[in-house]
Amino acid sequence: MDESRVNRVLDNLDKMGMGQVLVTDPMSIKWLCGYHTEPYERFLGLYLARDAEPVLFANRLFPSPGDAVASVVAFSDTDDPVALVAGVTRHGEPLGVDKELAARWLVPLMDAGAASDFRLGSPAVDRARSIKDDRELELMRQASATNDRAMEWLVSQVRDGVTEREIASGLLDCYRALGAEDFSFSPIVSFGANAADPHHELDDTVLRRSDVVLFDVGCRQGGYCSDMTRAFFWQEATEHQRAVYECVRAANEAAEALVAPGVLFSDIDRAARSVIEDAGWGEFFTHRLGHQIGLVDHEPGDVSSAHHEPVEPGMCFSIEPGIYLEGDVGVRIEDLVIVTEDGCEVINRYPHDLVVLE
């Protein structure tokens, strides 16, 4: 059990007016105590409370948690985990519950009177996870360095007549050859007008002259995720395409230049969005500027106009402005940044230059 991380969660709970929380997100449990398993439909939970020993509730079917947590309540498929949890919680106090806690567990906990009130407790964990320690940040850098090298491989696969699916099919082998374990999310490969769909799903579209070639890809390495987007042009780029690209590039770089401790997430979003709005394409930048990232690709705490909290050293998030002109062209340029004591570190090294591939 990482006592420092547990104490940060408990401190956050104090600020929220709670003294106990039931964590059921497998990645948060891993982050807190080092134990990881995928429970699927079975119950898995870690109970934390001020002035009490942490308790892990785990089905005997799962791998043994060993000494990850000193107190483990093991149960079988025929046992009722709700009764076991209710036997530990403080019934006279509010209980923070995880956003991942399914209703099939939450409602019976409420019926059992396991707490005086049930509140969303995930922000206490999410806020603690959002500040990465030095080891976590180094793992983020390593994953992004691998992603940079994978981008070089992707570019080398671009050729006349190739399809999106054909390029994507070899990417996992590339990642693993570079030392990564898996994708951090399903890769996006978009040719031509397909790039105007921010979450385009792979198909058999064939590459053609003057097409945009957009790669939005990421790997998981050392348990941590990378995420990067680059756009290229095949054989030629029209003046219109170049204008769209350079606008997105300017938006990306304006936002990255602003990132520093104390700056609001909403102001970082505004820095990028205003560049695109001033160029007349504001309505075609259809999503938030970015998201936090770590053990999973999208972690809570987005970079958007609605997030008015300041960034802090140790946070890692994406900067990914885009312009999407349906049936025409789409461009997105995405980097990951780490907030430092006096600014930020862009942990993607792959350049932003407009490149026409031959």
Short mmCIF file of C-alpha atoms in Angstrom, two decimals:
data_model
loop_
_atom_site.label_atom_id
_atom_site.label_comp_id
_atom_site.label_asym_id
_atom_site.label_seq_id
_atom_site.Cartn_x
_atom_site.Cartn_y
_atom_site.Cartn_z
CA MET A 1 0.00 0.00 0.00
CA ASP A 2 1.35 3.41 -0.95
CA GLU A 3 0.69 5.36 2.23
CA SER A 4 1.59 8.69 0.64
CA ARG A 5 -1.04 8.23 -2.06
CA VAL A 6 -3.63 7.01 0.44
CA ASN A 7 -3.02 10.07 2.61
CA ARG A 8 -3.46 12.38 -0.37
CA VAL A 9 -6.81 10.75 -1.10
CA LEU A 10 -7.87 11.04 2.55
CA ASP A 11 -6.82 14.70 2.63
CA ASN A 12 -8.96 15.31 -0.45
CA LEU A 13 -11.85 13.50 1.22
CA ASP A 14 -11.50 15.78 4.24
CA LYS A 15 -11.93 18.80 1.99
CA MET A 16 -15.09 17.19 0.59
CA GLY A 17 -16.53 16.61 4.06
CA MET A 18 -16.08 12.83 4.06
CA GLY A 19 -13.96 10.42 6.06
CA GLN A 20 -14.43 7.18 4.12
CA VAL A 21 -14.50 6.05 0.49
CA LEU A 22 -15.04 2.82 -1.43
CA VAL A 23 -12.74 2.68 -4.46
CA THR A 24 -13.82 0.23 -7.18
CA ASP A 25 -11.96 1.51 -10.26
CA PRO A 26 -9.32 -1.22 -10.91
CA MET A 27 -6.76 1.34 -12.10
CA SER A 28 -7.20 3.46 -8.99
CA ILE A 29 -6.81 0.37 -6.81
CA LYS A 30 -3.61 -0.44 -8.71
CA TRP A 31 -2.36 3.12 -8.20
CA LEU A 32 -3.07 2.99 -4.47
CA CYS A 33 -1.76 -0.43 -3.55
CA GLY A 34 -0.09 -2.01 -6.57
CA TYR A 35 -2.69 -4.77 -6.93
CA HIS A 36 -4.39 -5.06 -10.31
CA THR A 37 -6.98 -7.41 -11.69
CA GLU A 38 -9.94 -6.98 -14.03
CA PRO A 39 -13.07 -7.98 -12.06
CA TYR A 40 -15.53 -7.97 -14.97
CA GLU A 41 -18.96 -8.65 -13.41
CA ARG A 42 -17.58 -9.56 -9.97
CA PHE A 43 -17.06 -7.15 -7.10
CA LEU A 44 -13.67 -5.62 -6.32
CA GLY A 45 -13.27 -2.77 -3.86
CA LEU A 46 -10.76 -0.98 -1.67
CA TYR A 47 -12.15 0.70 1.45
CA LEU A 48 -10.23 3.69 2.83
CA ALA A 49 -11.07 5.65 5.94
CA ARG A 50 -9.40 8.10 8.25
CA ASP A 51 -7.93 6.35 11.33
CA ALA A 52 -8.71 2.90 9.93
CA GLU A 53 -6.76 0.21 8.13
CA PRO A 54 -7.42 -0.08 4.38
CA VAL A 55 -9.45 -3.15 3.43
CA LEU A 56 -9.42 -4.89 0.05
CA PHE A 57 -12.50 -6.90 -0.94
CA ALA A 58 -11.56 -9.47 -3.57
CA ASN A 59 -13.11 -12.63 -4.98
CA ARG A 60 -11.07 -15.78 -4.35
CA LEU A 61 -11.17 -16.34 -8.11
CA PHE A 62 -8.87 -13.33 -8.57
CA PRO A 63 -5.09 -13.59 -8.28
CA SER A 64 -3.84 -13.33 -4.72
CA PRO A 65 -3.16 -9.74 -3.66
CA GLY A 66 -0.26 -10.99 -1.53
CA ASP A 67 0.94 -8.25 0.78
CA ALA A 68 -0.46 -5.39 -1.35
CA VAL A 69 -2.99 -4.68 1.40
CA ALA A 70 -2.62 -5.84 5.00
CA SER A 71 -6.34 -6.53 5.44
CA VAL A 72 -8.06 -8.57 2.73
CA VAL A 73 -11.64 -9.81 2.83
CA ALA A 74 -11.81 -12.74 0.43
CA PHE A 75 -15.12 -14.13 -0.76
CA SER A 76 -16.53 -16.62 -3.24
CA ASP A 77 -19.20 -16.39 -5.91
CA THR A 78 -21.85 -17.59 -3.47
CA ASP A 79 -21.04 -14.94 -0.85
CA ASP A 80 -22.67 -11.52 -0.68
CA PRO A 81 -19.94 -8.85 -1.02
CA VAL A 82 -22.45 -6.12 -0.12
CA ALA A 83 -22.90 -7.58 3.36
CA LEU A 84 -19.12 -7.87 3.73
CA VAL A 85 -18.59 -4.21 2.77
CA ALA A 86 -21.46 -3.08 5.01
CA GLY A 87 -19.78 -4.92 7.85
CA VAL A 88 -16.75 -2.63 7.58
CA THR A 89 -18.13 0.80 6.69
CA ARG A 90 -19.13 3.41 9.25
CA HIS A 91 -22.90 3.49 9.03
CA GLY A 92 -23.27 6.84 10.77
CA GLU A 93 -21.08 8.73 8.28
CA PRO A 94 -21.31 9.60 4.57
CA LEU A 95 -19.54 7.16 2.25
CA GLY A 96 -17.77 8.31 -0.87
CA VAL A 97 -18.42 5.89 -3.72
CA ASP A 98 -16.51 5.43 -6.94
CA LYS A 99 -17.92 6.59 -10.27
CA GLU A 100 -17.25 3.03 -11.50
CA LEU A 101 -19.43 1.43 -8.82
CA ALA A 102 -22.26 -0.32 -10.68
CA ALA A 103 -25.85 0.17 -9.58
CA ARG A 104 -26.10 -3.57 -8.84
CA TRP A 105 -23.72 -2.94 -5.93
CA LEU A 106 -24.59 0.64 -5.01
CA VAL A 107 -28.34 0.17 -4.58
CA PRO A 108 -27.97 -2.84 -2.27
CA LEU A 109 -25.35 -0.92 -0.24
CA MET A 110 -27.88 1.88 0.15
CA ASP A 111 -30.61 -0.60 1.10
CA ALA A 112 -28.26 -2.15 3.67
CA GLY A 113 -27.70 1.23 5.31
CA ALA A 114 -23.93 0.93 4.87
CA ALA A 115 -23.59 4.71 5.39
CA SER A 116 -25.66 7.71 6.44
CA ASP A 117 -25.34 9.13 2.93
CA PHE A 118 -23.72 8.17 -0.35
CA ARG A 119 -21.72 10.74 -2.27
CA LEU A 120 -19.48 10.71 -5.32
CA GLY A 121 -16.02 10.18 -3.89
CA SER A 122 -14.06 9.70 -7.10
CA PRO A 123 -12.79 13.32 -7.25
CA ALA A 124 -10.72 12.62 -4.13
CA VAL A 125 -8.86 9.87 -5.99
CA ASP A 126 -8.87 11.57 -9.39
CA ARG A 127 -7.29 14.74 -8.01
CA ALA A 128 -4.59 12.73 -6.28
CA ARG A 129 -3.88 10.71 -9.43
CA SER A 130 -3.68 13.86 -11.55
CA ILE A 131 -0.42 14.91 -9.85
CA LYS A 132 2.17 12.43 -11.09
CA ASP A 133 5.31 11.68 -9.09
CA ASP A 134 8.77 11.63 -10.67
CA ARG A 135 8.61 7.92 -11.49
CA GLU A 136 5.23 8.26 -13.17
CA LEU A 137 6.41 11.23 -15.21
CA GLU A 138 9.45 9.32 -16.41
CA LEU A 139 7.22 6.45 -17.52
CA MET A 140 5.05 8.97 -19.38
CA ARG A 141 8.13 10.31 -21.14
CA GLN A 142 9.23 6.82 -22.13
CA ALA A 143 5.82 5.93 -23.54
CA SER A 144 5.77 9.15 -25.55
CA ALA A 145 9.29 8.52 -26.87
CA THR A 146 8.08 5.14 -28.11
CA ASN A 147 5.09 6.85 -29.72
CA ASP A 148 7.43 9.25 -31.54
CA ARG A 149 9.31 6.30 -33.00
CA ALA A 150 6.07 4.58 -33.95
CA MET A 151 5.04 7.73 -35.84
CA GLU A 152 8.19 7.40 -37.92
CA TRP A 153 7.15 3.82 -38.74
CA LEU A 154 3.64 4.93 -39.67
CA VAL A 155 4.98 7.54 -42.07
CA SER A 156 7.18 4.90 -43.69
CA GLN A 157 4.07 2.81 -44.47
CA VAL A 158 2.37 5.53 -46.53
CA ARG A 159 2.31 4.67 -50.23
CA ASP A 160 0.03 4.83 -53.23
CA GLY A 161 -2.92 2.47 -53.00
CA VAL A 162 -2.52 1.58 -49.31
CA THR A 163 -5.63 1.50 -47.11
CA GLU A 164 -6.19 2.82 -43.62
CA ARG A 165 -6.74 -0.69 -42.32
CA GLU A 166 -3.55 -2.01 -43.92
CA ILE A 167 -1.39 0.58 -42.18
CA ALA A 168 -3.08 0.15 -38.80
CA SER A 169 -2.78 -3.65 -38.93
CA GLY A 170 0.97 -3.56 -38.36
CA LEU A 171 1.07 -0.91 -35.66
CA LEU A 172 0.73 -3.19 -32.62
CA ASP A 173 3.69 -5.29 -33.75
CA CYS A 174 5.66 -2.06 -34.20
CA TYR A 175 4.82 -0.94 -30.67
CA ARG A 176 5.79 -4.25 -29.16
CA ALA A 177 9.07 -4.29 -31.06
CA LEU A 178 9.77 -0.89 -29.51
CA GLY A 179 9.08 -2.13 -25.98
CA ALA A 180 5.42 -1.22 -25.44
CA GLU A 181 2.82 -3.68 -24.16
CA ASP A 182 -0.29 -2.64 -26.05
CA PHE A 183 -2.31 0.18 -27.53
CA SER A 184 -3.50 2.82 -25.09
CA PHE A 185 -6.58 3.17 -27.33
CA SER A 186 -7.68 1.92 -30.74
CA PRO A 187 -5.56 3.72 -33.34
CA ILE A 188 -7.11 6.23 -35.69
CA VAL A 189 -5.84 6.27 -39.30
CA SER A 190 -7.77 8.65 -41.53
CA PHE A 191 -7.29 9.46 -45.21
CA GLY A 192 -8.79 12.42 -47.05
CA ALA A 193 -12.22 13.58 -45.95
CA ASN A 194 -12.28 10.84 -43.29
CA ALA A 195 -9.95 13.04 -41.23
CA ALA A 196 -12.84 15.48 -40.79
CA ASP A 197 -14.40 12.90 -38.44
CA PRO A 198 -12.44 13.29 -35.17
CA HIS A 199 -13.16 9.69 -34.11
CA HIS A 200 -13.11 8.03 -37.52
CA GLU A 201 -13.13 4.23 -37.39
CA LEU A 202 -10.72 2.34 -39.60
CA ASP A 203 -12.02 1.22 -42.98
CA ASP A 204 -10.70 0.25 -46.40
CA THR A 205 -10.40 3.77 -47.79
CA VAL A 206 -7.56 3.88 -50.33
CA LEU A 207 -4.99 6.68 -50.16
CA ARG A 208 -5.16 9.16 -53.04
CA ARG A 209 -3.13 12.14 -54.17
CA SER A 210 -3.64 15.32 -52.09
CA ASP A 211 -5.24 13.37 -49.26
CA VAL A 212 -4.70 14.32 -45.66
CA VAL A 213 -3.09 11.42 -43.79
CA LEU A 214 -3.98 11.68 -40.09
CA PHE A 215 -2.59 9.40 -37.38
CA ASP A 216 -3.96 9.57 -33.81
CA VAL A 217 -2.14 6.82 -31.95
CA GLY A 218 -0.87 5.80 -28.54
CA CYS A 219 0.73 2.92 -26.69
CA ARG A 220 0.84 1.63 -23.13
CA GLN A 221 4.35 1.12 -21.81
CA GLY A 222 5.34 0.44 -18.23
CA GLY A 223 1.64 0.71 -17.43
CA TYR A 224 1.38 4.33 -18.62
CA CYS A 225 -0.20 5.74 -21.76
CA SER A 226 0.90 7.89 -24.65
CA ASP A 227 -1.25 9.76 -27.17
CA MET A 228 -0.23 11.85 -30.17
CA THR A 229 -1.78 13.07 -33.42
CA ARG A 230 -0.01 14.23 -36.57
CA ALA A 231 -1.37 15.07 -40.01
CA PHE A 232 0.50 14.86 -43.32
CA PHE A 233 -0.36 15.28 -47.00
CA TRP A 234 0.18 12.74 -49.75
CA GLN A 235 2.11 14.03 -52.80
CA GLU A 236 0.69 17.56 -52.69
CA ALA A 237 -1.13 20.02 -50.43
CA THR A 238 -3.45 22.72 -51.74
CA GLU A 239 -3.28 26.28 -50.44
CA HIS A 240 -6.56 25.67 -48.63
CA GLN A 241 -5.19 22.56 -46.93
CA ARG A 242 -2.02 24.41 -45.98
CA ALA A 243 -4.02 27.24 -44.44
CA VAL A 244 -6.05 24.82 -42.31
CA TYR A 245 -2.92 23.01 -41.20
CA GLU A 246 -1.00 26.14 -40.25
CA CYS A 247 -3.97 27.45 -38.29
CA VAL A 248 -4.16 24.26 -36.23
CA ARG A 249 -0.41 24.32 -35.73
CA ALA A 250 -0.55 27.91 -34.48
CA ALA A 251 -3.40 27.02 -32.11
CA ASN A 252 -1.46 24.08 -30.69
CA GLU A 253 1.67 26.14 -30.12
CA ALA A 254 -0.21 29.09 -28.62
CA ALA A 255 -1.78 26.83 -26.02
CA GLU A 256 1.46 25.06 -25.18
CA ALA A 257 3.23 28.39 -24.73
CA LEU A 258 0.67 29.38 -22.07
CA VAL A 259 0.86 26.26 -19.89
CA ALA A 260 2.35 27.03 -16.47
CA PRO A 261 1.36 26.52 -12.82
CA GLY A 262 -1.64 28.65 -11.86
CA VAL A 263 -2.96 29.08 -15.40
CA LEU A 264 -6.59 27.96 -15.71
CA PHE A 265 -7.46 24.99 -17.88
CA SER A 266 -10.15 27.16 -19.47
CA ASP A 267 -7.59 29.82 -20.41
CA ILE A 268 -5.40 27.22 -22.12
CA ASP A 269 -8.42 26.10 -24.13
CA ARG A 270 -9.18 29.75 -24.97
CA ALA A 271 -5.61 30.34 -26.21
CA ALA A 272 -6.00 27.67 -28.87
CA ARG A 273 -9.66 28.26 -29.67
CA SER A 274 -9.20 31.99 -30.25
CA VAL A 275 -6.58 31.31 -32.94
CA ILE A 276 -9.02 29.11 -34.82
CA GLU A 277 -11.94 31.49 -34.28
CA ASP A 278 -9.94 34.46 -35.54
CA ALA A 279 -9.22 32.52 -38.73
CA GLY A 280 -12.95 31.95 -39.26
CA TRP A 281 -13.04 28.21 -38.47
CA GLY A 282 -14.22 28.37 -34.85
CA GLU A 283 -17.40 26.39 -35.42
CA PHE A 284 -15.33 23.56 -36.89
CA PHE A 285 -13.24 23.04 -33.74
CA THR A 286 -15.86 20.78 -32.22
CA HIS A 287 -14.29 19.32 -29.08
CA ARG A 288 -12.41 20.30 -25.92
CA LEU A 289 -8.74 21.10 -26.26
CA GLY A 290 -7.48 18.13 -24.28
CA HIS A 291 -7.67 15.57 -21.51
CA GLN A 292 -5.49 14.37 -18.68
CA ILE A 293 -3.68 11.08 -19.16
CA GLY A 294 -1.76 8.52 -17.14
CA LEU A 295 -2.67 4.94 -16.29
CA VAL A 296 -5.54 5.31 -18.77
CA ASP A 297 -5.68 7.38 -21.92
CA HIS A 298 -8.48 9.68 -20.79
CA GLU A 299 -8.33 10.60 -17.12
CA PRO A 300 -10.67 13.08 -15.39
CA GLY A 301 -9.83 16.76 -15.59
CA ASP A 302 -10.28 18.00 -19.14
CA VAL A 303 -8.77 21.04 -20.84
CA SER A 304 -11.94 22.87 -21.75
CA SER A 305 -13.83 26.14 -21.46
CA ALA A 306 -15.82 24.66 -18.56
CA HIS A 307 -12.82 23.73 -16.39
CA HIS A 308 -11.85 26.78 -14.36
CA GLU A 309 -9.28 25.22 -12.03
CA PRO A 310 -5.55 26.03 -12.26
CA VAL A 311 -3.03 23.53 -13.57
CA GLU A 312 -0.41 22.26 -11.12
CA PRO A 313 3.12 20.87 -11.44
CA GLY A 314 3.07 17.15 -12.13
CA MET A 315 -0.09 17.18 -14.23
CA CYS A 316 0.07 15.65 -17.69
CA PHE A 317 -2.52 16.38 -20.37
CA SER A 318 -3.04 16.65 -24.11
CA ILE A 319 -3.15 19.76 -26.26
CA GLU A 320 -5.03 18.77 -29.43
CA PRO A 321 -6.80 21.49 -31.40
CA GLY A 322 -8.43 20.53 -34.67
CA ILE A 323 -10.40 21.83 -37.62
CA TYR A 324 -12.90 19.47 -39.25
CA LEU A 325 -14.48 20.51 -42.55
CA GLU A 326 -16.92 17.76 -43.46
CA GLY A 327 -16.36 16.25 -46.89
CA ASP A 328 -13.22 18.31 -47.33
CA VAL A 329 -10.32 18.21 -44.87
CA GLY A 330 -9.57 17.54 -41.22
CA VAL A 331 -6.41 18.38 -39.28
CA ARG A 332 -5.54 17.77 -35.63
CA ILE A 333 -2.14 18.23 -33.97
CA GLU A 334 -1.78 16.69 -30.53
CA ASP A 335 1.02 16.66 -27.98
CA LEU A 336 1.22 15.67 -24.33
CA VAL A 337 2.58 18.24 -21.89
CA ILE A 338 3.83 17.91 -18.32
CA VAL A 339 3.35 20.95 -16.11
CA THR A 340 6.69 21.94 -14.55
CA GLU A 341 7.49 24.42 -11.77
CA ASP A 342 7.81 27.30 -14.23
CA GLY A 343 6.09 26.23 -17.46
CA CYS A 344 5.62 22.96 -19.26
CA GLU A 345 7.54 20.18 -20.96
CA VAL A 346 6.23 18.90 -24.28
CA ILE A 347 7.01 15.19 -24.16
CA ASN A 348 6.42 14.50 -27.85
CA ARG A 349 9.45 15.24 -29.99
CA TYR A 350 7.91 14.51 -33.40
CA PRO A 351 7.84 17.88 -35.23
CA HIS A 352 4.82 19.99 -36.17
CA ASP A 353 6.12 21.00 -39.60
CA LEU A 354 3.77 20.70 -42.55
CA VAL A 355 5.05 17.68 -44.48
CA VAL A 356 4.08 16.52 -47.95
CA LEU A 357 4.91 12.84 -48.24
CA GLU A 358 6.16 11.49 -51.55
#
